[in-house]
């Protein structure tokens, strides 16, 4: 347990506590016991703890206490008192009044104690009751704390209507009493509290300084003796909100120290209005944005941020990106390791830049064809692009100068993956090349990580002779509890049975008990042991009745480790969602199945189950698991399914998700509990073990900022556990050092062997593999970039280029010499290669040897096709024509194995033609039908489905999409040189990636639709759109309503969300129009003339499934829907919470609404 239970912190908070209060050590023990009891679901709280909390709250709140307590002590007192009240809400029986008082005390304590996200988490405990408004002012004694608690959520959508309703009720009372206000009545402080809170909220949303001053004055009055009141609670809450207003101003986006004066108001509004508004920054965000050197300074071109998960680093990246975009007009390139994280970042960034009437580019393939790249230059949308390292490397290989013209800022998230074997060097090479190309420009490069122990060293690498901004923080909002689970044998229960075996004649059966070790803040480890018979058994085989221990062998009838783990994990589900992180796909699926068996069927998952069933088929094991509220997540599943699982966890529809560690490397998926299931196996790759950055990333998901105040981390070790394992859950900076993947022993050995071969034979570069091939490709690519700039590659000092890499920066002299010698050998071979060929070999992104083979294949295909009359412009014909070539691609070193088996244990492979299966995939066949057609021999439906899903993901969506895209580019370039117009389908790689065969479906998927099934359905049912461009497709679909989409396309909720985003009008934002001019116009659909034009309202339509359309109501009756093209913008307007005047615009030729801000 962190921070809040540390004895030194408790002592600082208690200060000179009066008699009767516990000492720091006593308080620590009392809190620890409550925390432990919470895990056991039998918690209670001593009254003395509540008394201590109120004492600490008082000394933290009263200015006069500064004589005895420093500001730091008062801050600690707020933190500790908030923690106690937080626990009280979970364990203590109390009245509604007491609970609300505790809730406000906890929330304001967290806010004023610098742990802001915990305040919103406290409010979550009260649910919808917090936002109810009684018509008759009943329960008025509860109103002050409810106002304060609701206000501290800073949820504009809920707060503006709520405060407005309370304000109107009190104004009605004043009018009924012929009073200007209620200052002379017992409700005076309450009225001023509400008015002041509303003004303060308006300032944080719109930046109106007059409203801020008025609001602070009203809160000061509400807290003073100058206003009559019979509610001390109103004064109490007002005093705290006044103090909060002063502190929150320092983190407001309207504060010029947070965003410079040069930033336009619309830049600030991008964060304070619409989706997920931000009214005040968290402590580390504020520190970073006001640090020196300033991150906004054009001279600050290199930044490294090391901040824990849930520390707010994503918002900082958004702020810096939006400010850069608005100030310079140049694009932002945001690099993330996975497509799932890319979608998440894209959605978050889109909310911001749309207010600037800018756009985030839709997902693009990692490996575009040359034609894709040319078309992209003409595309009007895409001020921010989120991409993988592979895509950035691809763009740099093709047109590095174009990348620099397009983007002025490069943000690299999850930068600790530089150390990862394989992909780590792709990231390192892209950053190194960018650094070399931008040393004398104002391009900004920012690296972000939650697990980087040597941030200063990394900054030194990317900065070289410049002054970087290095920011490191250990700040977290939610605290964490660490535990280790294991089993222990109860030897006294051992029973011996005689078997019928001739070798193993006896079976020793021993009961197992579960043990959870919880580490307390004082370092003591508390053991929690299961009570009674768990049903778990250790069964050992023995040759003799009294065999020595060393001669025993574990029997297969012992309770399986994953079964034991699943039962423990299921018991943790009461506290909130659980993420189970494993080393292998098999472990993830085994645990998920067992958890599903324990959890049983669950309600509310029909939509998710149906979506996955449509994508994968009934037989896939994931479908059965989801029906019980359990999922599993690994690379063998399609991207759209993975994203649906992630969304379901965020929406708290999935109680348990078992995943491989690659999920936590790249997706912001915070949960209440993270379980690390560590089951090492022989030959396990070092990079897949739970240690260092990989472990930190996984456990960082525990505790959802803004939703929960505490996260649980449980380590399950199948090996004998030790209390020393707790130290692994809090690794030191040394263990989080990010070092180049080239400098591990195996890589250095491979590079040394390659250097020897290159010295003997220059052509050895064409046969090198793995890490040596990656390094050769980087040097080759760098030389090609130089040559494309019309510079002589022979004159380039390649040794300096090597020194600019992370490896070169971290290497010792001998290691640096090895790298430079290898680079010089590559340079010598590059210079002797034919000029045109060497440039082509740099482009595919394969090893140089594979690139040369591809080039040779392309030459052969182009020569043959130039003499042929066959037309290969469609994807289907192109695949048929290239069938032999596709099979040959599996001889390249990059090719993953193409294997299918009749059973999981069979040594025999099934012969499946990759070309035939690819053809079915492109033709739009569903995954279940592909499985039935090509794997008839596999009797197990689940195993058949798993193999096909894995093959499609690995081979079609990745390998063949990449290699065929590269090959087609090479072929078509040659055909154009030969004057032939008979080109192979230029977008073949994209058709293969998405599994469609017509332009309309491809454009839909390229524009952000996730479902291949939906894209094919739309293309089939709207045949007139098959050759339409994206704009025409958007216009056609925008003519339809959400109900139409459900009916015509059998669209599920995920499909509808994607269609709403697709049909949204680009480069225009109704919220921006409303903010800037005070009025905007909204298009309508399914219009019927209302009987009355009074009291018009826009709200989500009743009795509609999610996502619900926005209905327009007159006198409570629905008469129209908001057009789908305006749905997203209207959602942003509603999210702003602003009071609106809605009128029917009768002057327009088409039915529309006139919406204006109320004065």
JSON list of N, CA and C in Angstrom, two decimals, residues 766-798:
[
{"chain": "A", "resi": 766, "resn": "UNK", "atom": "N", "xyz": [23.33, -9.66, -48.32]},
{"chain": "A", "resi": 766, "resn": "UNK", "atom": "CA", "xyz": [22.08, -10.14, -48.90]},
{"chain": "A", "resi": 766, "resn": "UNK", "atom": "C", "xyz": [21.57, -11.42, -48.24]},
{"chain": "A", "resi": 767, "resn": "UNK", "atom": "N", "xyz": [22.39, -12.03, -47.40]},
{"chain": "A", "resi": 767, "resn": "UNK", "atom": "CA", "xyz": [21.96, -13.25, -46.73]},
{"chain": "A", "resi": 767, "resn": "UNK", "atom": "C", "xyz": [21.84, -13.09, -45.22]},
{"chain": "A", "resi": 768, "resn": "UNK", "atom": "N", "xyz": [22.13, -11.91, -44.70]},
{"chain": "A", "resi": 768, "resn": "UNK", "atom": "CA", "xyz": [22.04, -11.69, -43.26]},
{"chain": "A", "resi": 768, "resn": "UNK", "atom": "C", "xyz": [20.57, -11.69, -42.81]},
{"chain": "A", "resi": 769, "resn": "UNK", "atom": "N", "xyz": [20.37, -12.11, -41.57]},
{"chain": "A", "resi": 769, "resn": "UNK", "atom": "CA", "xyz": [19.02, -12.22, -41.04]},
{"chain": "A", "resi": 769, "resn": "UNK", "atom": "C", "xyz": [18.91, -11.51, -39.69]},
{"chain": "A", "resi": 770, "resn": "UNK", "atom": "N", "xyz": [17.67, -11.38, -39.26]},
{"chain": "A", "resi": 770, "resn": "UNK", "atom": "CA", "xyz": [17.33, -10.90, -37.92]},
{"chain": "A", "resi": 770, "resn": "UNK", "atom": "C", "xyz": [18.01, -9.56, -37.60]},
{"chain": "A", "resi": 771, "resn": "UNK", "atom": "N", "xyz": [18.70, -9.46, -36.46]},
{"chain": "A", "resi": 771, "resn": "UNK", "atom": "CA", "xyz": [19.19, -8.17, -36.01]},
{"chain": "A", "resi": 771, "resn": "UNK", "atom": "C", "xyz": [20.25, -7.59, -36.95]},
{"chain": "A", "resi": 772, "resn": "UNK", "atom": "N", "xyz": [21.09, -8.45, -37.50]},
{"chain": "A", "resi": 772, "resn": "UNK", "atom": "CA", "xyz": [22.10, -7.96, -38.44]},
{"chain": "A", "resi": 772, "resn": "UNK", "atom": "C", "xyz": [21.43, -7.39, -39.69]},
{"chain": "A", "resi": 773, "resn": "UNK", "atom": "N", "xyz": [20.39, -8.07, -40.17]},
{"chain": "A", "resi": 773, "resn": "UNK", "atom": "CA", "xyz": [19.66, -7.59, -41.34]},
{"chain": "A", "resi": 773, "resn": "UNK", "atom": "C", "xyz": [18.97, -6.26, -41.05]},
{"chain": "A", "resi": 774, "resn": "UNK", "atom": "N", "xyz": [18.45, -6.10, -39.83]},
{"chain": "A", "resi": 774, "resn": "UNK", "atom": "CA", "xyz": [17.79, -4.85, -39.45]},
{"chain": "A", "resi": 774, "resn": "UNK", "atom": "C", "xyz": [18.78, -3.70, -39.45]},
{"chain": "A", "resi": 775, "resn": "UNK", "atom": "N", "xyz": [19.97, -3.93, -38.91]},
{"chain": "A", "resi": 775, "resn": "UNK", "atom": "CA", "xyz": [20.98, -2.87, -38.86]},
{"chain": "A", "resi": 775, "resn": "UNK", "atom": "C", "xyz": [21.44, -2.51, -40.27]},
{"chain": "A", "resi": 776, "resn": "UNK", "atom": "N", "xyz": [21.63, -3.51, -41.10]},
{"chain": "A", "resi": 776, "resn": "UNK", "atom": "CA", "xyz": [22.04, -3.27, -42.49]},
{"chain": "A", "resi": 776, "resn": "UNK", "atom": "C", "xyz": [20.97, -2.45, -43.21]},
{"chain": "A", "resi": 777, "resn": "UNK", "atom": "N", "xyz": [19.71, -2.79, -42.99]},
{"chain": "A", "resi": 777, "resn": "UNK", "atom": "CA", "xyz": [18.61, -2.06, -43.64]},
{"chain": "A", "resi": 777, "resn": "UNK", "atom": "C", "xyz": [18.58, -0.61, -43.21]},
{"chain": "A", "resi": 778, "resn": "UNK", "atom": "N", "xyz": [18.85, -0.35, -41.93]},
{"chain": "A", "resi": 778, "resn": "UNK", "atom": "CA", "xyz": [18.87, 1.03, -41.45]},
{"chain": "A", "resi": 778, "resn": "UNK", "atom": "C", "xyz": [19.96, 1.83, -42.15]},
{"chain": "A", "resi": 779, "resn": "UNK", "atom": "N", "xyz": [21.16, 1.28, -42.22]},
{"chain": "A", "resi": 779, "resn": "UNK", "atom": "CA", "xyz": [22.25, 2.00, -42.88]},
{"chain": "A", "resi": 779, "resn": "UNK", "atom": "C", "xyz": [21.94, 2.20, -44.36]},
{"chain": "A", "resi": 780, "resn": "UNK", "atom": "N", "xyz": [21.41, 1.17, -44.99]},
{"chain": "A", "resi": 780, "resn": "UNK", "atom": "CA", "xyz": [21.06, 1.26, -46.42]},
{"chain": "A", "resi": 780, "resn": "UNK", "atom": "C", "xyz": [20.01, 2.34, -46.64]},
{"chain": "A", "resi": 781, "resn": "UNK", "atom": "N", "xyz": [18.99, 2.36, -45.77]},
{"chain": "A", "resi": 781, "resn": "UNK", "atom": "CA", "xyz": [17.93, 3.36, -45.89]},
{"chain": "A", "resi": 781, "resn": "UNK", "atom": "C", "xyz": [18.48, 4.77, -45.71]},
{"chain": "A", "resi": 782, "resn": "UNK", "atom": "N", "xyz": [19.35, 4.95, -44.73]},
{"chain": "A", "resi": 782, "resn": "UNK", "atom": "CA", "xyz": [19.94, 6.27, -44.50]},
{"chain": "A", "resi": 782, "resn": "UNK", "atom": "C", "xyz": [20.72, 6.74, -45.72]},
{"chain": "A", "resi": 783, "resn": "UNK", "atom": "N", "xyz": [21.46, 5.85, -46.31]},
{"chain": "A", "resi": 783, "resn": "UNK", "atom": "CA", "xyz": [22.22, 6.20, -47.51]},
{"chain": "A", "resi": 783, "resn": "UNK", "atom": "C", "xyz": [21.29, 6.56, -48.66]},
{"chain": "A", "resi": 784, "resn": "UNK", "atom": "N", "xyz": [20.17, 5.85, -48.77]},
{"chain": "A", "resi": 784, "resn": "UNK", "atom": "CA", "xyz": [19.23, 6.15, -49.85]},
{"chain": "A", "resi": 784, "resn": "UNK", "atom": "C", "xyz": [18.55, 7.50, -49.64]},
{"chain": "A", "resi": 785, "resn": "UNK", "atom": "N", "xyz": [18.26, 7.84, -48.37]},
{"chain": "A", "resi": 785, "resn": "UNK", "atom": "CA", "xyz": [17.67, 9.15, -48.08]},
{"chain": "A", "resi": 785, "resn": "UNK", "atom": "C", "xyz": [18.64, 10.25, -48.48]},
{"chain": "A", "resi": 786, "resn": "UNK", "atom": "N", "xyz": [19.91, 10.07, -48.16]},
{"chain": "A", "resi": 786, "resn": "UNK", "atom": "CA", "xyz": [20.94, 11.04, -48.54]},
{"chain": "A", "resi": 786, "resn": "UNK", "atom": "C", "xyz": [21.01, 11.17, -50.05]},
{"chain": "A", "resi": 787, "resn": "UNK", "atom": "N", "xyz": [20.97, 10.05, -50.74]},
{"chain": "A", "resi": 787, "resn": "UNK", "atom": "CA", "xyz": [21.09, 10.07, -52.20]},
{"chain": "A", "resi": 787, "resn": "UNK", "atom": "C", "xyz": [19.87, 10.74, -52.83]},
{"chain": "A", "resi": 788, "resn": "UNK", "atom": "N", "xyz": [18.68, 10.52, -52.27]},
{"chain": "A", "resi": 788, "resn": "UNK", "atom": "CA", "xyz": [17.48, 11.16, -52.81]},
{"chain": "A", "resi": 788, "resn": "UNK", "atom": "C", "xyz": [17.51, 12.67, -52.62]},
{"chain": "A", "resi": 789, "resn": "UNK", "atom": "N", "xyz": [18.34, 13.12, -51.72]},
{"chain": "A", "resi": 789, "resn": "UNK", "atom": "CA", "xyz": [18.53, 14.56, -51.53]},
{"chain": "A", "resi": 789, "resn": "UNK", "atom": "C", "xyz": [19.62, 15.11, -52.45]},
{"chain": "A", "resi": 790, "resn": "UNK", "atom": "N", "xyz": [19.98, 14.30, -53.44]},
{"chain": "A", "resi": 790, "resn": "UNK", "atom": "CA", "xyz": [20.98, 14.71, -54.44]},
{"chain": "A", "resi": 790, "resn": "UNK", "atom": "C", "xyz": [22.36, 14.90, -53.83]},
{"chain": "A", "resi": 791, "resn": "UNK", "atom": "N", "xyz": [22.63, 14.14, -52.76]},
{"chain": "A", "resi": 791, "resn": "UNK", "atom": "CA", "xyz": [23.95, 14.16, -52.14]},
{"chain": "A", "resi": 791, "resn": "UNK", "atom": "C", "xyz": [24.68, 12.87, -52.46]},
{"chain": "A", "resi": 792, "resn": "UNK", "atom": "N", "xyz": [25.99, 12.90, -52.38]},
{"chain": "A", "resi": 792, "resn": "UNK", "atom": "CA", "xyz": [26.81, 11.74, -52.71]},
{"chain": "A", "resi": 792, "resn": "UNK", "atom": "C", "xyz": [26.85, 10.79, -51.50]},
{"chain": "A", "resi": 793, "resn": "UNK", "atom": "N", "xyz": [26.28, 9.58, -51.62]},
{"chain": "A", "resi": 793, "resn": "UNK", "atom": "CA", "xyz": [26.30, 8.66, -50.47]},
{"chain": "A", "resi": 793, "resn": "UNK", "atom": "C", "xyz": [27.71, 8.25, -50.08]},
{"chain": "A", "resi": 794, "resn": "UNK", "atom": "N", "xyz": [28.66, 8.34, -51.00]},
{"chain": "A", "resi": 794, "resn": "UNK", "atom": "CA", "xyz": [30.04, 7.96, -50.68]},
{"chain": "A", "resi": 794, "resn": "UNK", "atom": "C", "xyz": [30.69, 8.97, -49.76]},
{"chain": "A", "resi": 795, "resn": "UNK", "atom": "N", "xyz": [30.21, 10.22, -49.79]},
{"chain": "A", "resi": 795, "resn": "UNK", "atom": "CA", "xyz": [30.83, 11.26, -48.97]},
{"chain": "A", "resi": 795, "resn": "UNK", "atom": "C", "xyz": [30.24, 11.34, -47.56]},
{"chain": "A", "resi": 796, "resn": "UNK", "atom": "N", "xyz": [29.18, 10.59, -47.31]},
{"chain": "A", "resi": 796, "resn": "UNK", "atom": "CA", "xyz": [28.55, 10.63, -46.00]},
{"chain": "A", "resi": 796, "resn": "UNK", "atom": "C", "xyz": [29.44, 9.95, -44.97]},
{"chain": "A", "resi": 797, "resn": "UNK", "atom": "N", "xyz": [29.66, 10.62, -43.85]},
{"chain": "A", "resi": 797, "resn": "UNK", "atom": "CA", "xyz": [30.41, 10.01, -42.74]},
{"chain": "A", "resi": 797, "resn": "UNK", "atom": "C", "xyz": [29.46, 9.09, -41.99]},
{"chain": "A", "resi": 798, "resn": "UNK", "atom": "N", "xyz": [29.43, 7.84, -42.40]},
{"chain": "A", "resi": 798, "resn": "UNK", "atom": "CA", "xyz": [28.47, 6.89, -41.83]},
{"chain": "A", "resi": 798, "resn": "UNK", "atom": "C", "xyz": [28.76, 6.60, -40.36]}
]
